[in-house]
Tab-separated table of C-alpha atoms in Angstrom:
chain	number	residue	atom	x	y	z
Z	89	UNK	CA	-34.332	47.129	53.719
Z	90	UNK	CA	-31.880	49.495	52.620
Z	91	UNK	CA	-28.589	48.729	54.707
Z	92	UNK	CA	-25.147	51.094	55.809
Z	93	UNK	CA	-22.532	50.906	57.601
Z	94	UNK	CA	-21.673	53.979	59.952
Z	95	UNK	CA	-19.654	55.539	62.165
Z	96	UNK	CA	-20.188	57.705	65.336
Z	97	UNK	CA	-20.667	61.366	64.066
Z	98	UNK	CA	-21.881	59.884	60.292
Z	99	UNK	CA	-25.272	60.175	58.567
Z	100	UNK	CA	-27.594	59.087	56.316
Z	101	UNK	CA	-30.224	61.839	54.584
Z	102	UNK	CA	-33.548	60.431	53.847
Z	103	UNK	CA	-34.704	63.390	51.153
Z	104	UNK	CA	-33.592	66.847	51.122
Z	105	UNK	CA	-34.167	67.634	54.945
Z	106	UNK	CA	-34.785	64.481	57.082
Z	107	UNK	CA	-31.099	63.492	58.636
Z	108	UNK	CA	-30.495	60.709	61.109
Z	109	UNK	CA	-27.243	60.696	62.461
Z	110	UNK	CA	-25.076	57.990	64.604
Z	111	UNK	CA	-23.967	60.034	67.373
Z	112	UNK	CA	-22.408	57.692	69.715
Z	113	UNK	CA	-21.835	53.478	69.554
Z	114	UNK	CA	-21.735	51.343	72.708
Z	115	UNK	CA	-21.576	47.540	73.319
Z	116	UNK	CA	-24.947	47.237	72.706
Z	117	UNK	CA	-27.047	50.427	72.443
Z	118	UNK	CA	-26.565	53.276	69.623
Z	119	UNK	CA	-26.981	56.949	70.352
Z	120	UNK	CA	-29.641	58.351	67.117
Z	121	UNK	CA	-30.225	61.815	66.303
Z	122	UNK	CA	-32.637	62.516	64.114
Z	123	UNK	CA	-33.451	66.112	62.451
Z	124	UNK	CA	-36.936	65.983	60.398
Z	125	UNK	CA	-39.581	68.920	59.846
Z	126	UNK	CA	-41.726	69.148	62.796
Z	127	UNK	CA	-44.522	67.847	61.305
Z	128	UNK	CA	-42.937	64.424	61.167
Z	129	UNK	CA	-43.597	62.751	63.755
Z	130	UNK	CA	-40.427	61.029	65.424
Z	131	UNK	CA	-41.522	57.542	67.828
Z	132	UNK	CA	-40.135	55.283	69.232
Z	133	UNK	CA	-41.443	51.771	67.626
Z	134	UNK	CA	-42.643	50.436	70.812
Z	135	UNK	CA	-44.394	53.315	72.507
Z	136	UNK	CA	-46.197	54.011	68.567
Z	137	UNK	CA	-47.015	50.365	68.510
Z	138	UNK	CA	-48.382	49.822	72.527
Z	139	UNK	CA	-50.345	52.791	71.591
Z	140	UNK	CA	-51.830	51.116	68.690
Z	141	UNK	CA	-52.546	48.278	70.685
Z	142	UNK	CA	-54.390	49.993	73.401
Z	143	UNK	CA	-56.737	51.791	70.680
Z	144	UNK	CA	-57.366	48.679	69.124
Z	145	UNK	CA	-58.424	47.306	72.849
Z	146	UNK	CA	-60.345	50.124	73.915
Z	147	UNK	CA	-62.196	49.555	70.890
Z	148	UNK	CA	-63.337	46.469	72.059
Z	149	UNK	CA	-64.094	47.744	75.209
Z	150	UNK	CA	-67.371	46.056	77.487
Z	151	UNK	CA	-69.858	48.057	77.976
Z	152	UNK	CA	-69.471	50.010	80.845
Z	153	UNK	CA	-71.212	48.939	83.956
Z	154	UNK	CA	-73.197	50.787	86.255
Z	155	UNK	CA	-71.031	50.171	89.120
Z	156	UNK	CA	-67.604	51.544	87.082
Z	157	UNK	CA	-70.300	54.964	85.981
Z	158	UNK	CA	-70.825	55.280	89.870
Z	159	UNK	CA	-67.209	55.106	91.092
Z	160	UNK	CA	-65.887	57.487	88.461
Z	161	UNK	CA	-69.258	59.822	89.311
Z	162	UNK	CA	-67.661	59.963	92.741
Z	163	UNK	CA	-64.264	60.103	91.345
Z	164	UNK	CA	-65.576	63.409	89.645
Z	165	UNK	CA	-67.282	65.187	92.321
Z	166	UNK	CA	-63.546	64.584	94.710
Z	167	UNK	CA	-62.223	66.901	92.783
D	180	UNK	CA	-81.022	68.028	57.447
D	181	UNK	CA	-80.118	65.635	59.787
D	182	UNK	CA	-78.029	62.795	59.530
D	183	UNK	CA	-77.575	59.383	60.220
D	184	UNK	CA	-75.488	56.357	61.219
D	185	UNK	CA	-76.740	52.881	62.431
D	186	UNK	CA	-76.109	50.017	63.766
D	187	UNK	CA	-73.562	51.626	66.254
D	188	UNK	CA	-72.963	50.764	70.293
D	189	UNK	CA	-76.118	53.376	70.455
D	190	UNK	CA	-77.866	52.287	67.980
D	191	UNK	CA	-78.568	54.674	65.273
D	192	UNK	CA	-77.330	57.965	66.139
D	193	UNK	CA	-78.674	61.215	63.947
D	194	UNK	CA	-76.125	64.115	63.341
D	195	UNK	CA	-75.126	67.208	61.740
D	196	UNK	CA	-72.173	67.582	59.556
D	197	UNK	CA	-71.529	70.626	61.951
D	198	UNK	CA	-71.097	67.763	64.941
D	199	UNK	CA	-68.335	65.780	62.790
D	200	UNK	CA	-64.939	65.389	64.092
D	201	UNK	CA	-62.306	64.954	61.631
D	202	UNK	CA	-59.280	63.113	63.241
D	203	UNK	CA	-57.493	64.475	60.361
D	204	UNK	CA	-54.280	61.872	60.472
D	205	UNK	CA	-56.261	59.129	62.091
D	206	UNK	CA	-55.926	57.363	65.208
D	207	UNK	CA	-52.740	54.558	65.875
D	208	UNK	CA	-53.849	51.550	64.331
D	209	UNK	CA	-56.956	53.361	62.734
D	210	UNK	CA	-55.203	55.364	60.124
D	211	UNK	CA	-57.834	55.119	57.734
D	212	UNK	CA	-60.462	56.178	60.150
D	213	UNK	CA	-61.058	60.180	60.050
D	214	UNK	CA	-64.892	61.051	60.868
D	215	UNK	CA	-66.236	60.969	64.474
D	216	UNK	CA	-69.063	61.826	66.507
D	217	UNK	CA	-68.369	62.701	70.250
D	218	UNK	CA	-71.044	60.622	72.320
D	219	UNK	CA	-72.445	62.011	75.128
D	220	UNK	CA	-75.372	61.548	77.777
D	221	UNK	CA	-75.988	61.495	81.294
D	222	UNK	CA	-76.324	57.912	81.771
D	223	UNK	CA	-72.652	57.366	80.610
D	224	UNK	CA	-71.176	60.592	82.323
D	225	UNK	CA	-68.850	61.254	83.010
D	226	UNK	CA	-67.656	58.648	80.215
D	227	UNK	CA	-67.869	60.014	76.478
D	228	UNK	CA	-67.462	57.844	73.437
D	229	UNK	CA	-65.826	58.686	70.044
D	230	UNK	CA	-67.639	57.111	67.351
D	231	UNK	CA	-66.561	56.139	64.143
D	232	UNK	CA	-68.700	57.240	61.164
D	233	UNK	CA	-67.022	54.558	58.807
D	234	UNK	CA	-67.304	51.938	60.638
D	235	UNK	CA	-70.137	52.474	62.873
D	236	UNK	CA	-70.008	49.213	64.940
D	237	UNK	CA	-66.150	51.255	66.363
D	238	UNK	CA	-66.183	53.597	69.176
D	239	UNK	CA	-63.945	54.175	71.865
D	240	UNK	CA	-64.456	55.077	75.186
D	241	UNK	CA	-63.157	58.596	76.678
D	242	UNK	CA	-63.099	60.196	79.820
D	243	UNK	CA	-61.494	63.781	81.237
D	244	UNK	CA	-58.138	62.473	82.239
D	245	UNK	CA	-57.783	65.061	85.339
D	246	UNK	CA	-60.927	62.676	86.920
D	247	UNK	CA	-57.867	60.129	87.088
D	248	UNK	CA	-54.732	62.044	87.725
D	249	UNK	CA	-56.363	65.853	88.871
D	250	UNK	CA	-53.188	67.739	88.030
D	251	UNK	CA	-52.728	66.332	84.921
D	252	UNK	CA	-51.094	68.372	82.360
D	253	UNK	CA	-50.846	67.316	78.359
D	254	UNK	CA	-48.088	69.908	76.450
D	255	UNK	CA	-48.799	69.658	72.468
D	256	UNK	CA	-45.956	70.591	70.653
D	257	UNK	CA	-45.884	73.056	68.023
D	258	UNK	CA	-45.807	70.580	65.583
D	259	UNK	CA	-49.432	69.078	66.977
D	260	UNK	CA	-50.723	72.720	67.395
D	261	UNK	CA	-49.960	73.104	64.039
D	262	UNK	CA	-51.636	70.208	62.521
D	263	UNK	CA	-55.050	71.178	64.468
D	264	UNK	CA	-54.776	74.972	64.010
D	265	UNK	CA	-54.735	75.037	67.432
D	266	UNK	CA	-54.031	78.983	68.201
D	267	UNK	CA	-55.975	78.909	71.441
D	268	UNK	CA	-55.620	76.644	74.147
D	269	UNK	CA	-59.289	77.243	75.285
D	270	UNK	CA	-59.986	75.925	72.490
D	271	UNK	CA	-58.891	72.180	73.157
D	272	UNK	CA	-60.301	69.719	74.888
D	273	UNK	CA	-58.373	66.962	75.833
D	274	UNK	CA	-59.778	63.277	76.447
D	275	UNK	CA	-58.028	59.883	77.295
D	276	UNK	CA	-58.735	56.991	75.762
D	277	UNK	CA	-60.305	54.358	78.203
D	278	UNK	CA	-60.275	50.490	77.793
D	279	UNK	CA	-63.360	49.053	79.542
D	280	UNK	CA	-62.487	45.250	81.187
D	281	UNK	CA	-65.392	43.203	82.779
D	282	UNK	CA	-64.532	44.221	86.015
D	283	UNK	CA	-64.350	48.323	86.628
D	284	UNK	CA	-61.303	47.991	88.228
D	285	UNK	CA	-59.335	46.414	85.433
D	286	UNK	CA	-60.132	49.336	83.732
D	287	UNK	CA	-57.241	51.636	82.202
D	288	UNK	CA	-56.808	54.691	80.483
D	289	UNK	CA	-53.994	55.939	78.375
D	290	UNK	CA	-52.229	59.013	79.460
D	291	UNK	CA	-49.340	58.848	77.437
D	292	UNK	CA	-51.404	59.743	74.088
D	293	UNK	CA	-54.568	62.109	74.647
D	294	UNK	CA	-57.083	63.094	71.992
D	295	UNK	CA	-56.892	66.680	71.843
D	296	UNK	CA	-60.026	68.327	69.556
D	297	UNK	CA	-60.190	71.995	69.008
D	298	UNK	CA	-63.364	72.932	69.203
D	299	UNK	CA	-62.911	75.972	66.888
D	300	UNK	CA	-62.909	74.163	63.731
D	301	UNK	CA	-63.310	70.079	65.266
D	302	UNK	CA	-60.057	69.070	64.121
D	303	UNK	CA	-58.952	66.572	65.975
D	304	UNK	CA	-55.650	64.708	66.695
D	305	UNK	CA	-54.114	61.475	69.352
D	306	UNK	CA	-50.854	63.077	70.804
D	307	UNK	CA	-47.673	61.105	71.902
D	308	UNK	CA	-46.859	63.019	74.760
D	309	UNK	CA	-42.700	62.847	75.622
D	310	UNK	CA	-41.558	61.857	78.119
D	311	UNK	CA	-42.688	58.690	80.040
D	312	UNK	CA	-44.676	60.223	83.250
D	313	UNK	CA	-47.923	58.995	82.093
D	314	UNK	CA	-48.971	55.474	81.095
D	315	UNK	CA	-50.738	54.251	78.386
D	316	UNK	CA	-52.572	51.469	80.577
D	317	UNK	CA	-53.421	53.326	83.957
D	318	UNK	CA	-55.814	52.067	86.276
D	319	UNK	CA	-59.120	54.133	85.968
D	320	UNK	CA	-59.776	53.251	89.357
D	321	UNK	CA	-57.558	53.677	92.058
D	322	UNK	CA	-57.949	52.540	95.709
């Protein structure tokens, strides 16, 4: 991993037009900005990775019973 | 001529390529998964399943989310619009995925990152919505 050193209201450029800057440094958090072409998408790790983790469960899902089809049939027809 | 994938959840499942979804950047954690068939009967309603064409024995479970939360509301950015040539919202339709425990009402959904598929040319796409108002485990059920 590539490694710097920077302070509030520095940079870095990754490429011609992806730019994440320190905007603010606190005892134990770090403000980011980041400026990227929308169609990069900007996560945070954790969320990305929980969602990951959830696809990879639902994958595995049981079958679904005929009692859970029956309360979400009602669930349907509440609305 | 029709098509065909075995060995699935539903056994072997005959298609068109007409009826292909292409989750054209993947799913999280299935990046190198792209071709799906949207499951759906009346025996599973109002569940749907997306099915993987590449590995058949993968599918995942969907439902509408508004049957959990009514008013929900998913914005796509531009940048998601974009990727699915998404020029008409009437166009989408917008599933959660669901994560099926033993008992129904361990049961969750995820909120926080619908499948949105335009039906205009079955591009597909999992959104991160921003924001934190929706979860990615919430109950399916609720009392």
């Amino acid at each position: 991993m590539l490694v710097f050193t920077r302070k509030s209201g520095e940079s870095l450029m990754i490429g011609d037009d992806i730019e994440v800057k320190v905007l603010s440094v606190g005892s134990d958090q770090v403000r980011v900005g980041i400026s990227a072409p929308r169609k990069i998408p900007v996560h945070r790790r954790e969320v990305y990775e929980a969602i990951a983790a959830q696809n990879l469960a639902a994958s595995r899902s049981e079958a679904p019973s005929a009692e859970l089809i029956r309360r979400l049939q009602q669930l349907g027809r509440q609305e | 001529m029709p098509l065909e994938v075995k060995d699935t959840r539903f056994g072997t499942i005959r298609y068109e390529e007409g009826d292909v979804i292409e989750v054209t950047d993947g799913l999280p954690g299935f990046r190198h998964l792209r071709r799906f068939l949207l499951i759906e009967s009346d025996e599973l309603a109002p569940l749907k399943f997306l099915q993987s064409l590449e590995e058949p024995f993968l599918s995942f479970p969907l439902i509408d989310p508004r049957i959990v939360v009514p008013d929900y509301r998913a914005e796509i950015d531009e940048t998601g619009r974009e990727g699915l040539e998404l020029e008409e919202p009437k166009n989408a339709l917008v599933y959660c995925i669901v994560t099926l425990a033993e008992r129904p009402e361990n049961s969750t959904a995820n909120l926080r990152a619908p499948l949105v598929i335009n039906t205009a040319n079955m591009r597909a796409g999992q959104f991160i919505l921003q924001g934190a108002e929706y979860s990615v485990t919430e109950p399916l059920l609720r009392s």
